[in-house]
Short mmCIF file of C-alpha atoms in Angstrom, two decimals:
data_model
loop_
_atom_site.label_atom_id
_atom_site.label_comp_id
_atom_site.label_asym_id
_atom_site.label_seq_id
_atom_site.Cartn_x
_atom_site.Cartn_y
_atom_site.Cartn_z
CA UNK A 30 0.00 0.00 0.00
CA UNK A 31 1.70 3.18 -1.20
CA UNK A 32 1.80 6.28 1.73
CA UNK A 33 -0.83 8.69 1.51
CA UNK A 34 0.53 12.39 1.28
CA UNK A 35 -0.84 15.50 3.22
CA UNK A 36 -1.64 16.61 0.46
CA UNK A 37 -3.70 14.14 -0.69
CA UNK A 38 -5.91 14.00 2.92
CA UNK A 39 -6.51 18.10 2.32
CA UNK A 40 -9.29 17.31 -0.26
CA UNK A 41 -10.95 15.35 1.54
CA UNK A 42 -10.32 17.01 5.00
CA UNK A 43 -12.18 20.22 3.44
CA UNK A 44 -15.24 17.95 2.20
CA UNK A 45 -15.80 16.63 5.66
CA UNK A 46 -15.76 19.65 7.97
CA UNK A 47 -18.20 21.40 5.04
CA UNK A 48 -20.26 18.10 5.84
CA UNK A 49 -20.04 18.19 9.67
CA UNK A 50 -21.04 22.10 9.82
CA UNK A 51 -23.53 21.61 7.44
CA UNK A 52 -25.05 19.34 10.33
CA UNK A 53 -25.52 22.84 12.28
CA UNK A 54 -27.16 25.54 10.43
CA UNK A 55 -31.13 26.18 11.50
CA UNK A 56 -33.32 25.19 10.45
CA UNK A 57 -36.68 27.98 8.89
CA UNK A 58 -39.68 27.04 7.65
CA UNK A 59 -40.70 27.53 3.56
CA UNK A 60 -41.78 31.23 2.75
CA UNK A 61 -44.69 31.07 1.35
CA UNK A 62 -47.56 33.40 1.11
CA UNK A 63 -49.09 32.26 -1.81
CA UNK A 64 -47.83 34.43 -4.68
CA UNK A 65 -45.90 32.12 -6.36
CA UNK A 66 -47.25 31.35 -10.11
CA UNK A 67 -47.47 27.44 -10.51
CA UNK A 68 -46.26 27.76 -13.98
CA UNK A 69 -43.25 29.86 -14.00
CA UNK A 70 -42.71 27.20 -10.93
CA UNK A 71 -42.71 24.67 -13.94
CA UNK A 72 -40.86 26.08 -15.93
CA UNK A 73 -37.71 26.99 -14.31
CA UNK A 74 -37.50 23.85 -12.92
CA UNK A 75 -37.51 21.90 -16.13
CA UNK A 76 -35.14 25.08 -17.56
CA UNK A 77 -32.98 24.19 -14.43
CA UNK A 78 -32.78 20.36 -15.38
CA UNK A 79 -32.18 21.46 -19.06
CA UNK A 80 -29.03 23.50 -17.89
CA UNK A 81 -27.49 20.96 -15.87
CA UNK A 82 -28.09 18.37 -18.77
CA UNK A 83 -25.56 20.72 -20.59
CA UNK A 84 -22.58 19.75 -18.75
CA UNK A 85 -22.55 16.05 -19.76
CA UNK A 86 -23.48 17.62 -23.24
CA UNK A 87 -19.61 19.72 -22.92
CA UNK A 88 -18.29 16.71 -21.39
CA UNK A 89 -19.39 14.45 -24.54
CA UNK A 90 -18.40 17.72 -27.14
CA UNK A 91 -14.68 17.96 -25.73
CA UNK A 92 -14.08 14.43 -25.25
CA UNK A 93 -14.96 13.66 -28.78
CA UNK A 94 -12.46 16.08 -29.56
CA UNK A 95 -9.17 14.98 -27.77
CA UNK A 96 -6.66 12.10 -28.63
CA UNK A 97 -7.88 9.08 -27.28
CA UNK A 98 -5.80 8.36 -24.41
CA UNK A 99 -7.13 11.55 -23.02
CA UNK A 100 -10.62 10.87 -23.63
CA UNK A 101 -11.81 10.05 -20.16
CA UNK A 102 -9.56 12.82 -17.94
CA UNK A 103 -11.04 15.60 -20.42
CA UNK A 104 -14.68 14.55 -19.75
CA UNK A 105 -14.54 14.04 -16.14
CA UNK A 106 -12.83 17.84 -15.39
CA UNK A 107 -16.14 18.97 -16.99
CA UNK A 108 -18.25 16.79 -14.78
CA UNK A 109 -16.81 16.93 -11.97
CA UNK A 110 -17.26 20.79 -11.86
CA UNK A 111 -20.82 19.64 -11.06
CA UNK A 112 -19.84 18.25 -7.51
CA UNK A 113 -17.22 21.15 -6.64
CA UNK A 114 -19.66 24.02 -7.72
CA UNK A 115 -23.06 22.34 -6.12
CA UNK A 116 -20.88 22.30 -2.60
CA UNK A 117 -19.45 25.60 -3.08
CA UNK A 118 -22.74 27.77 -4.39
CA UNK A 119 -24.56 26.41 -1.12
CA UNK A 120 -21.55 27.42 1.32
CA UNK A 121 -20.54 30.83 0.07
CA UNK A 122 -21.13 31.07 -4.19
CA UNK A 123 -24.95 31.99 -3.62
CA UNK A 124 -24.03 34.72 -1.43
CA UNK A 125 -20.84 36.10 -3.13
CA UNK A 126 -23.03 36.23 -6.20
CA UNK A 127 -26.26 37.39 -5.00
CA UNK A 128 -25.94 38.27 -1.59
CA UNK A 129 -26.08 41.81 -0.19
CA UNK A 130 -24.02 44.14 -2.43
CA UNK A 131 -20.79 45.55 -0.84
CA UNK A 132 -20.07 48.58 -2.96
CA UNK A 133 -21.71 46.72 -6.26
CA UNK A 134 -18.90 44.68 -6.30
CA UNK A 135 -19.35 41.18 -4.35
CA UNK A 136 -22.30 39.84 -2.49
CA UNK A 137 -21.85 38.97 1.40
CA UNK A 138 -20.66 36.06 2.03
CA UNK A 139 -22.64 35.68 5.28
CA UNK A 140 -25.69 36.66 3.46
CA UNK A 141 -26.72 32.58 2.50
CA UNK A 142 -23.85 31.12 3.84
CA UNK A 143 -24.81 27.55 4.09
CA UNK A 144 -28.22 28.57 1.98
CA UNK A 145 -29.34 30.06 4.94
CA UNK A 146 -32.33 32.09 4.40
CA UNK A 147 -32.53 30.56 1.33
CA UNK A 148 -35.69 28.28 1.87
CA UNK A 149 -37.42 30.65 4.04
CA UNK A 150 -36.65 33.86 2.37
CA UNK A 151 -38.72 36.30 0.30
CA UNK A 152 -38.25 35.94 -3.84
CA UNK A 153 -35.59 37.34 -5.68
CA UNK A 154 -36.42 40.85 -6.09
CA UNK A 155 -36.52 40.33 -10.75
CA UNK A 156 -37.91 36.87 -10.05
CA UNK A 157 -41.29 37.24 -7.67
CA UNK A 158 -42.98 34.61 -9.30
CA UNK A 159 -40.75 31.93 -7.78
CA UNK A 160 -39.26 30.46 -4.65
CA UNK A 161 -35.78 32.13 -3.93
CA UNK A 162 -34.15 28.62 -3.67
CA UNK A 163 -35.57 27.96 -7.35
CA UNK A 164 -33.93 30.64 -8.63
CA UNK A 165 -30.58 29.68 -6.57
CA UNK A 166 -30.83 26.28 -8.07
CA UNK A 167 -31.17 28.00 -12.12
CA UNK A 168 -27.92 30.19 -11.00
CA UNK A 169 -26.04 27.10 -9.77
CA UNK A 170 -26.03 25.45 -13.08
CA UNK A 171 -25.01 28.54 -15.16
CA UNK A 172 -21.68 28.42 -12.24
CA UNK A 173 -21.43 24.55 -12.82
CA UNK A 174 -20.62 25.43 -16.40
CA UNK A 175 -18.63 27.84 -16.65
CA UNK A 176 -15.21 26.38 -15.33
CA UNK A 177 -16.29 23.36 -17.57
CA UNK A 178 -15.84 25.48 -20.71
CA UNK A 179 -12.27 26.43 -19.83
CA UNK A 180 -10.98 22.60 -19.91
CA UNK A 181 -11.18 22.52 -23.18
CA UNK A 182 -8.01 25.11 -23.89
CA UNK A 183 -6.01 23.27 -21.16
CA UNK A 184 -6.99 19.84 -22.21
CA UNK A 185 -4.35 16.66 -22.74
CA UNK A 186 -1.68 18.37 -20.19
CA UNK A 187 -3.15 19.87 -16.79
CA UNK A 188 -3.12 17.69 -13.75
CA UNK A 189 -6.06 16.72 -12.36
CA UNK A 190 -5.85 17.77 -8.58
CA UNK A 191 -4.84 21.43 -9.61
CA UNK A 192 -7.76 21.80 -12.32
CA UNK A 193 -10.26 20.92 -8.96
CA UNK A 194 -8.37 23.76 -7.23
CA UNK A 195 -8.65 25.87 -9.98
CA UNK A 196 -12.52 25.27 -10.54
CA UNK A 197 -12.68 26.66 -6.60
CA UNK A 198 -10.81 30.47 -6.48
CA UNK A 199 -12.13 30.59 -10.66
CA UNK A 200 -15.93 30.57 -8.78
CA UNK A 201 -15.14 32.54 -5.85
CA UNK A 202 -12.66 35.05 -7.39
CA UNK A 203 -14.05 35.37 -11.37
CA UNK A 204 -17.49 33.96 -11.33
CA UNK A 205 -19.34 35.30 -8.63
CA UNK A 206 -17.88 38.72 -8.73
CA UNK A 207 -19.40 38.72 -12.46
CA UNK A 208 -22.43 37.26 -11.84
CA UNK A 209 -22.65 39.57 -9.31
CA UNK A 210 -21.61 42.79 -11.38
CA UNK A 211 -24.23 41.82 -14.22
CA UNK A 212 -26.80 40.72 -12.97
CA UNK A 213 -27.64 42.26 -9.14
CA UNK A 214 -29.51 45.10 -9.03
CA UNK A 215 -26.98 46.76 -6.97
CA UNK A 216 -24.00 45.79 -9.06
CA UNK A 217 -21.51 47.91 -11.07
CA UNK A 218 -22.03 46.60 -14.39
CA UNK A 219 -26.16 46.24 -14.16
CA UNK A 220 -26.08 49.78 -12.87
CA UNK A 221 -23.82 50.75 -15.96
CA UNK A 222 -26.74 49.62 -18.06
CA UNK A 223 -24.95 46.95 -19.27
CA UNK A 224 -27.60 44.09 -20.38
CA UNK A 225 -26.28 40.48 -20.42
CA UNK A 226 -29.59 38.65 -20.58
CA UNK A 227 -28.10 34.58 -20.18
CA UNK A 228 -24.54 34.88 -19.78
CA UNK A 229 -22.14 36.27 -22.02
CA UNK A 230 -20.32 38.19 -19.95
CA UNK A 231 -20.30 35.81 -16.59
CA UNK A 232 -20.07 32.86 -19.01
CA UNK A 233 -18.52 32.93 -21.76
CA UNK A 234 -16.12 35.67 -21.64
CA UNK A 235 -15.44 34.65 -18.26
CA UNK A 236 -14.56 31.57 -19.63
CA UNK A 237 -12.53 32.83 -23.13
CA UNK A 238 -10.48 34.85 -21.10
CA UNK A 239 -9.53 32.18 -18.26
CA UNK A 240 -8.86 29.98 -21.06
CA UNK A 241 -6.44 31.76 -22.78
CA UNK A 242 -4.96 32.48 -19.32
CA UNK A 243 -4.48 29.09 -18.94
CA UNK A 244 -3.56 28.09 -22.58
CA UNK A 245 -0.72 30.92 -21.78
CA UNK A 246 0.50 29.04 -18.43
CA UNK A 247 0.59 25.99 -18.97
CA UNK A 248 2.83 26.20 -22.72
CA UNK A 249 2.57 24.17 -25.21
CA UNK A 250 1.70 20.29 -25.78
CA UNK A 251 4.64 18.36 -27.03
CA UNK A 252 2.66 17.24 -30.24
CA UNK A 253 1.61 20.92 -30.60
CA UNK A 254 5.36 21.94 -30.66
CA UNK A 255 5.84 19.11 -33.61
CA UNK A 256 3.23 20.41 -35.57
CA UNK A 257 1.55 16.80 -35.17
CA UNK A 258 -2.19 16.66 -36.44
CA UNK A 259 -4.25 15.17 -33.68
CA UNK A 260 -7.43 13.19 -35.18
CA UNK A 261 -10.58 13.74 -32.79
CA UNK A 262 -11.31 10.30 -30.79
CA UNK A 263 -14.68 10.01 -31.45
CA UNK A 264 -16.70 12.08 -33.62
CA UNK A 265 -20.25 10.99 -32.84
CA UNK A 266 -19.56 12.01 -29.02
CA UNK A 267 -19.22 15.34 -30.65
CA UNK A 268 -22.40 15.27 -32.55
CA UNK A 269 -24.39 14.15 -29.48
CA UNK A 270 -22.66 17.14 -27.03
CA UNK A 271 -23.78 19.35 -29.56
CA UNK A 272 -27.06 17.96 -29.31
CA UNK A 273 -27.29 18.02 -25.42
CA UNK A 274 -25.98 21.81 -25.63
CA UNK A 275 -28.01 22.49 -27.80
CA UNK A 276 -31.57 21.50 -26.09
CA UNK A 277 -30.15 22.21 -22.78
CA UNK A 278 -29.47 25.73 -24.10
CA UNK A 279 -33.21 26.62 -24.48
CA UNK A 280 -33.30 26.48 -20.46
CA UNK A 281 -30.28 28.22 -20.64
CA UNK A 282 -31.52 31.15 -22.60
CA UNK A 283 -35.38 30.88 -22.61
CA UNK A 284 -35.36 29.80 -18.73
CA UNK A 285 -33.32 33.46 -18.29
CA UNK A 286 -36.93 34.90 -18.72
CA UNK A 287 -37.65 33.74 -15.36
CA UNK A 288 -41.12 32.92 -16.11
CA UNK A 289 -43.08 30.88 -18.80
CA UNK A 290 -43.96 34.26 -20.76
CA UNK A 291 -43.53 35.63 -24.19
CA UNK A 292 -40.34 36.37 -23.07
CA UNK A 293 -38.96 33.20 -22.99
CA UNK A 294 -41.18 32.12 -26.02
CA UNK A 295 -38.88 35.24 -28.09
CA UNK A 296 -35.48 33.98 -26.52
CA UNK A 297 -36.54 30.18 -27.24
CA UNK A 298 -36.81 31.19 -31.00
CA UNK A 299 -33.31 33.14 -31.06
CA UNK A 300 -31.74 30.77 -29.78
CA UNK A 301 -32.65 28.22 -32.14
CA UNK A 302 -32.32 30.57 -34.96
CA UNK A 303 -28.94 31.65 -34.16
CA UNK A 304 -27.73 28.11 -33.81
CA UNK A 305 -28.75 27.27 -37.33
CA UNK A 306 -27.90 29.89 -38.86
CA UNK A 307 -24.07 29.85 -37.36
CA UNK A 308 -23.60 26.35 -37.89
CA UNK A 309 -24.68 26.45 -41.53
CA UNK A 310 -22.27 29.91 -41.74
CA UNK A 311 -19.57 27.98 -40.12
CA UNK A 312 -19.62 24.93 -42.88
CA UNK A 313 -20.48 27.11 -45.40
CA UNK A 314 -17.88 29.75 -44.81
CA UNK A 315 -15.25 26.55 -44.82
CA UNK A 316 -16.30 25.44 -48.06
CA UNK A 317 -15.24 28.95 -49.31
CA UNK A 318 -12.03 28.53 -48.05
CA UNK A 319 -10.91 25.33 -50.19
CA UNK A 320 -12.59 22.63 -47.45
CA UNK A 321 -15.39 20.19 -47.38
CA UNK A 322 -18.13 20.29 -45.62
CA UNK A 323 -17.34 18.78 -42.05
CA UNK A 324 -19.41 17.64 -39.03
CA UNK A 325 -16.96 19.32 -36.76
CA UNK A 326 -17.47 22.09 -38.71
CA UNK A 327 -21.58 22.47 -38.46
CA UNK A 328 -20.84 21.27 -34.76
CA UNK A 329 -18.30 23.85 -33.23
CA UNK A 330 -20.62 26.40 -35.34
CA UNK A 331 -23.39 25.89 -33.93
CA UNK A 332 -22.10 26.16 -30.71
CA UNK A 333 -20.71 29.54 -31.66
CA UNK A 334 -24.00 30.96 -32.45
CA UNK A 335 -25.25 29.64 -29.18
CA UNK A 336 -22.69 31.27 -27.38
CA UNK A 337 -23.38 34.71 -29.70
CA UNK A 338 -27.32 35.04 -28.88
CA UNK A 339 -27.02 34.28 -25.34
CA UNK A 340 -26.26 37.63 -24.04
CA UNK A 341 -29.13 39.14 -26.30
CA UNK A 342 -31.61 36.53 -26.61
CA UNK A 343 -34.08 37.94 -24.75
CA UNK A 344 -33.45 41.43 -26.04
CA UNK A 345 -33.31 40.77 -30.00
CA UNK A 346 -35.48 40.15 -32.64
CA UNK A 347 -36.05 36.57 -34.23
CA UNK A 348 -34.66 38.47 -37.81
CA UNK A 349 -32.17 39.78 -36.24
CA UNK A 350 -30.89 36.23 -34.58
CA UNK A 351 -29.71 34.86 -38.11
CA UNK A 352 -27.20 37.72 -38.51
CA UNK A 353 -26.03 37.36 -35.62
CA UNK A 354 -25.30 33.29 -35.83
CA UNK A 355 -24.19 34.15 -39.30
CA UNK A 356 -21.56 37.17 -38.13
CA UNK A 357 -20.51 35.03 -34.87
CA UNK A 358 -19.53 31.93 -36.56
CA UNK A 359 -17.43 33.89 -39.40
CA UNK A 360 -15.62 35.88 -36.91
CA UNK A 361 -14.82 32.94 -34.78
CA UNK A 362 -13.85 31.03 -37.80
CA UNK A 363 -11.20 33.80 -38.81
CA UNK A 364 -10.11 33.96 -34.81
CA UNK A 365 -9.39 29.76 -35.52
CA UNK A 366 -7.08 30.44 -38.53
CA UNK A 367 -5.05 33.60 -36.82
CA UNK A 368 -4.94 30.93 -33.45
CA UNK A 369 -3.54 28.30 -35.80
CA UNK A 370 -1.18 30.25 -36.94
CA UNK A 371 0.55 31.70 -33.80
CA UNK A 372 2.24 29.64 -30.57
CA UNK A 373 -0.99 29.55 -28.64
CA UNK A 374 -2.00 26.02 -27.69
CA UNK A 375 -5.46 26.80 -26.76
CA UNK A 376 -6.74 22.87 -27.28
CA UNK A 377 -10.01 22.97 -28.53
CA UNK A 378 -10.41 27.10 -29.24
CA UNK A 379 -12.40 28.11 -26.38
CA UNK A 380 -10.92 31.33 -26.55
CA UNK A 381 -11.58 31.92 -30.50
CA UNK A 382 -15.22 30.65 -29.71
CA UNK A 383 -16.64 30.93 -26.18
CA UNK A 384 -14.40 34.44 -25.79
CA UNK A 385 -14.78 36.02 -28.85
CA UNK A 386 -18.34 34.30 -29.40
CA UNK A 387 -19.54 35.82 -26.67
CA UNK A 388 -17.43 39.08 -27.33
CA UNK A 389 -19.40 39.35 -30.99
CA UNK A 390 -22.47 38.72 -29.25
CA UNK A 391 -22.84 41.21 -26.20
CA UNK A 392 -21.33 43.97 -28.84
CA UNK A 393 -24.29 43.23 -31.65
CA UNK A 394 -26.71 43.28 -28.07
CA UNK A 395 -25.42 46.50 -28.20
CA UNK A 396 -26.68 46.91 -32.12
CA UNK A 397 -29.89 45.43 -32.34
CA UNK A 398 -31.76 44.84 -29.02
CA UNK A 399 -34.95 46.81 -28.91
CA UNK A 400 -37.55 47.59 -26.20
CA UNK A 401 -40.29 46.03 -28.64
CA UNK A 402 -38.91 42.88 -27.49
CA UNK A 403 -38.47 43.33 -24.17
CA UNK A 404 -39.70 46.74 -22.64
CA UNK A 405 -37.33 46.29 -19.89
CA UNK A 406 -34.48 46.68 -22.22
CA UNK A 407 -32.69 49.32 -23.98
CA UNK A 408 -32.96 50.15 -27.81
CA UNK A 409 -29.16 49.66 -29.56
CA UNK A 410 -27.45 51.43 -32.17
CA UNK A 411 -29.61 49.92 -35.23
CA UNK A 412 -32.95 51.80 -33.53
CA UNK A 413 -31.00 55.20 -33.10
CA UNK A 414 -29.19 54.99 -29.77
CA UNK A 415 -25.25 54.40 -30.44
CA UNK A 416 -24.45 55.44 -27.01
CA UNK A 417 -25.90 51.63 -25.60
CA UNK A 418 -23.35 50.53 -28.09
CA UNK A 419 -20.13 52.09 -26.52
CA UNK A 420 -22.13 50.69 -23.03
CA UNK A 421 -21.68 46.94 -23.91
CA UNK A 422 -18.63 47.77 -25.39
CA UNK A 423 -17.47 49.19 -21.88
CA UNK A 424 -18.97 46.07 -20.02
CA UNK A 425 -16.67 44.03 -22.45
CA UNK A 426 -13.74 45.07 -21.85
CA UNK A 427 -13.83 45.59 -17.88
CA UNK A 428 -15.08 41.82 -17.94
CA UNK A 429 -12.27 40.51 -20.48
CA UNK A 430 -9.41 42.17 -18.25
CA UNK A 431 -10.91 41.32 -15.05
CA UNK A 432 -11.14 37.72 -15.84
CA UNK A 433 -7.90 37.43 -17.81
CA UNK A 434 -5.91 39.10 -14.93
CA UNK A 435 -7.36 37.33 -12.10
CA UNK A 436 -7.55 33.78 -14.26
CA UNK A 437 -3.39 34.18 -14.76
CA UNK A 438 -2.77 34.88 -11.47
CA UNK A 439 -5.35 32.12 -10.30
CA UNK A 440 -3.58 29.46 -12.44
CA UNK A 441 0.48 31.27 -11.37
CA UNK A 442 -0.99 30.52 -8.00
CA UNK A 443 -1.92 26.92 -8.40
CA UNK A 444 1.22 26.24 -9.98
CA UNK A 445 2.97 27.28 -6.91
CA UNK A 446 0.74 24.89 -4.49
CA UNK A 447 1.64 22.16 -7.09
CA UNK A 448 3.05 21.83 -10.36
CA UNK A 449 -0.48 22.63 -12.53
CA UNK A 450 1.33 20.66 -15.87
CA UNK A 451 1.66 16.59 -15.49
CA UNK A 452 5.03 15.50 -16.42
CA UNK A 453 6.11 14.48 -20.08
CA UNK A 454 6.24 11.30 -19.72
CA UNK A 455 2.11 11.26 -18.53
CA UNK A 456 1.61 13.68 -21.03
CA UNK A 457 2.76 10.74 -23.28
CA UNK A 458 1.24 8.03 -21.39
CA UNK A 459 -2.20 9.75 -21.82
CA UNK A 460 -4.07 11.61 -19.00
CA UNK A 461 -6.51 9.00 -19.04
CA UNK A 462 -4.13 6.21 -17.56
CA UNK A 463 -1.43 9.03 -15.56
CA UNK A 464 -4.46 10.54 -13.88
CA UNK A 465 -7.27 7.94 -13.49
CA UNK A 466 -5.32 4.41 -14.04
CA UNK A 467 -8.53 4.49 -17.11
CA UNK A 468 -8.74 3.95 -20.66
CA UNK A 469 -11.17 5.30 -23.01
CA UNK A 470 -10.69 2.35 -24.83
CA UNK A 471 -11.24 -0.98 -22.61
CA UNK A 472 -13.51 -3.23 -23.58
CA UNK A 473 -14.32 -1.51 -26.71
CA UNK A 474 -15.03 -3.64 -30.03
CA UNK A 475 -12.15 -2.29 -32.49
CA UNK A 476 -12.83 -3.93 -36.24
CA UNK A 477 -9.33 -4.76 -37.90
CA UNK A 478 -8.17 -3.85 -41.39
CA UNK A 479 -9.37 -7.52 -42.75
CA UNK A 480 -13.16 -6.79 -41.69
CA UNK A 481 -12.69 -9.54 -38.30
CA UNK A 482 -14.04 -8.36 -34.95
CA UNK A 483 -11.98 -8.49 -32.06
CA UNK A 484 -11.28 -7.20 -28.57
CA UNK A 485 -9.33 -4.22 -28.04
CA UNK A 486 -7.74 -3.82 -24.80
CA UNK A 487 -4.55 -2.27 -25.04
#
């Protein structure tokens, strides 16, 4: 039996005194005084569900996407994001995100701490219809996602142990000051007039930016330094993430309504629309450039135009949606080929297409959302008011720097706790094996050259 480290009993350690004080907090009775609509109830619930079914949806879209000896270690950093996050938001994320506003900045931590409150509590204040701890439990998937996104530009080389710690100061110190900042009524961002109506700034810039953070620390993969073409392990897993993100996106989106109204009946529809449109625009615009048609291609695009009308889906037209999937998947296509051609190792482009995705899509917000969508809104440049423009363009960039800055020093700072990079030689071995003593392929059914069936177990 090999000797257990201190540093391996920490983990664990942590996850049994949370468990021990949970034991302690009082108990309050439900608040509820009968104003709560039954459907919005509904609703949010299933939109809830939908969101969380997005994370095995990322898990399935990266690991499709790696070499296959790093199939399994890719797709459990995004699930596992699930357990860390749904721990954290009940101890401290609820309330650093939505807790009582110190100086529009950060939430107070001792506001929920341990979801206290929660249960018993009055209704968030731009979500009356439905229980607080409803609209706690929507938030919590939008934070189990987001550090999921990031794996994908450190993939095939960051150690397992210092992603989870990573995934923890990423939601105390990035996430929940953003959510925060956008969307509390008291934060600095929301009172800017910045509109973010799903997620593109907490999400997916958030995201970009930490990626390319990362993709910056941890250097290069060996077969990225030889120029060696990596074919995608299983494209089918791709096809079905894209399919899981893609219905578990109309929670994201339409469920940001709060409410089954026209609202989220609009943001359904751009969602969908924009997600066509981009894929198509993504294949398409290939074809242009001397390729064929690809399923990676229509996949990744789609997901681009996802990412695009999430920050305006519930402020722009249905017309309107198509040019923005369209415009999205181009300029994320272009950000690809300049990636390609530099030293960046940014595994599977998050940055060119969750950052600047969502980059493209909070600045045309900023052109064509209109109060005859949603009166609570703001016109944009397209309707005669250029100055909401310059706003989301000012929201942009305080959100890019913020989480690029902190992200770096985040990821410096697990590197100094322990080495964030595995070794060369498990970078050769495979993550998959080096980190979980698994293999992506046992027990599959491999079919040799000659047509015969046999058992591959290598």
């Amino acid at each position: 039996m090999s000797k257990i480290l201190f540093k391996q009993v920490i983990p664990f350690a942590i996850l049994a005194i949370v468990a021990i004080a949970a034991l302690f907090i009082p108990l309050h009775p439900n608040f509820d005084e009968g104003k709560y609509n039954a459907s919005d109830i509904a609703w949010i619930l299933v939109a809830t569900a939908m969101v969380f079914l997005m994370t095995p949806g990322l898990a399935f879209f990266y690991g499709g996407m790696v070499h296959r000896k790093n199939v399994l270690s890719t797709m459990i950093k995004s699930i596992v994001s699930a357990g860390v996050i749904s721990v954290l938001w009940v101890v401290v994320g609820f309330s650093l995100a939505f807790g009582d506003s110190i100086n529009g900045l950060i939430g107070n931590p001792s506001t929920f701490m341990f979801f206290q409150g929660v249960n018993s509590g009055p209704a968030w204040s731009l979500a009356p219809t439905i229980p607080l701890t409803l609209f706690a439990l929507f938030q919590l998937m939008f934070a189990i996602i987001t550090p999921g996104l990031v794996v994908g530009a450190v993939a095939e080389r960051i150690r397992f142990t210092s992603y989870i710690l990573f995934i923890v100061l990423f939601a105390i110190f990035v996430y929940s000051p953003l959510a925060h900042w956008t969307w509390h009524p008291d934060g600095i961002l929301f009172k800017m007039g910045v509109l973010d109506f799903a997620g593109g700034t907490v999400v997916h810039i958030s995201a970009g930016m930490a990626a390319l953070a990362g993709a910056i620390v941890l250097k290069r993969r060996r077969v990225h330094q030889d120029h060696q073409e990596i074919p995608p392990a299983n494209i089918p897993y791709v096809l079905i993430g894209t399919g899981l993100l893609w219905f578990g996106w109309f929670g994201f989106n339409a469920g940001s309504a709060l409410g089954a109204n026209s609202l989220a009946v609009s943001a359904f529809a751009t969602t969908n629309i924009a997600a066509g449109a981009a894929g198509l625009s993504w294949m398409f615009f290939d074809v242009l450039r001397g390729k064929k048609p690809s399923v990676l291609g229509f996949c990744i695009g789609a997901v681009v135009g996802l990412v695009a009308i999430t920050p305006g889906a519930g402020f722009v037209a249905i017309p309107q949606s198509i040019f923005i999937g369209a415009a999205a998947a181009i300029i994320s296509n272009l950000a690809v080929v300049w990636k390609s051609k530099t030293s960046l190792d940014d595994t599977l482009d998050v940055f060119p297409c969750h950052g600047v995705g969502g980059i493209v899509g909070m600045l045309l917000t900023g052109v064509f959302a209109t109060k005859t969508v949603n009166s609570a809104g703001v016109d944009g440049w397209f309707y005669g008011n250029p100055d909401f423009f310059f706003t989301q363009l000012k929201g942009v960039v305080i959100v890019a720097v913020f989480s690029f800055v902190v992200s770096f020093i985040i990821f410096k700072l697990v590197n100094l706790i322990q080495p964030i990079r595995v070794t060369s030689e498990e970078e050769e071995l495979g993550l998959d094996a080096s980190q979980h003593n698994e293999k992506y392929s046992q027990g599959t059914l491999v079919v040799a050259s000659t047509g015969a069936e046999m058992d591959h177990n290598p």
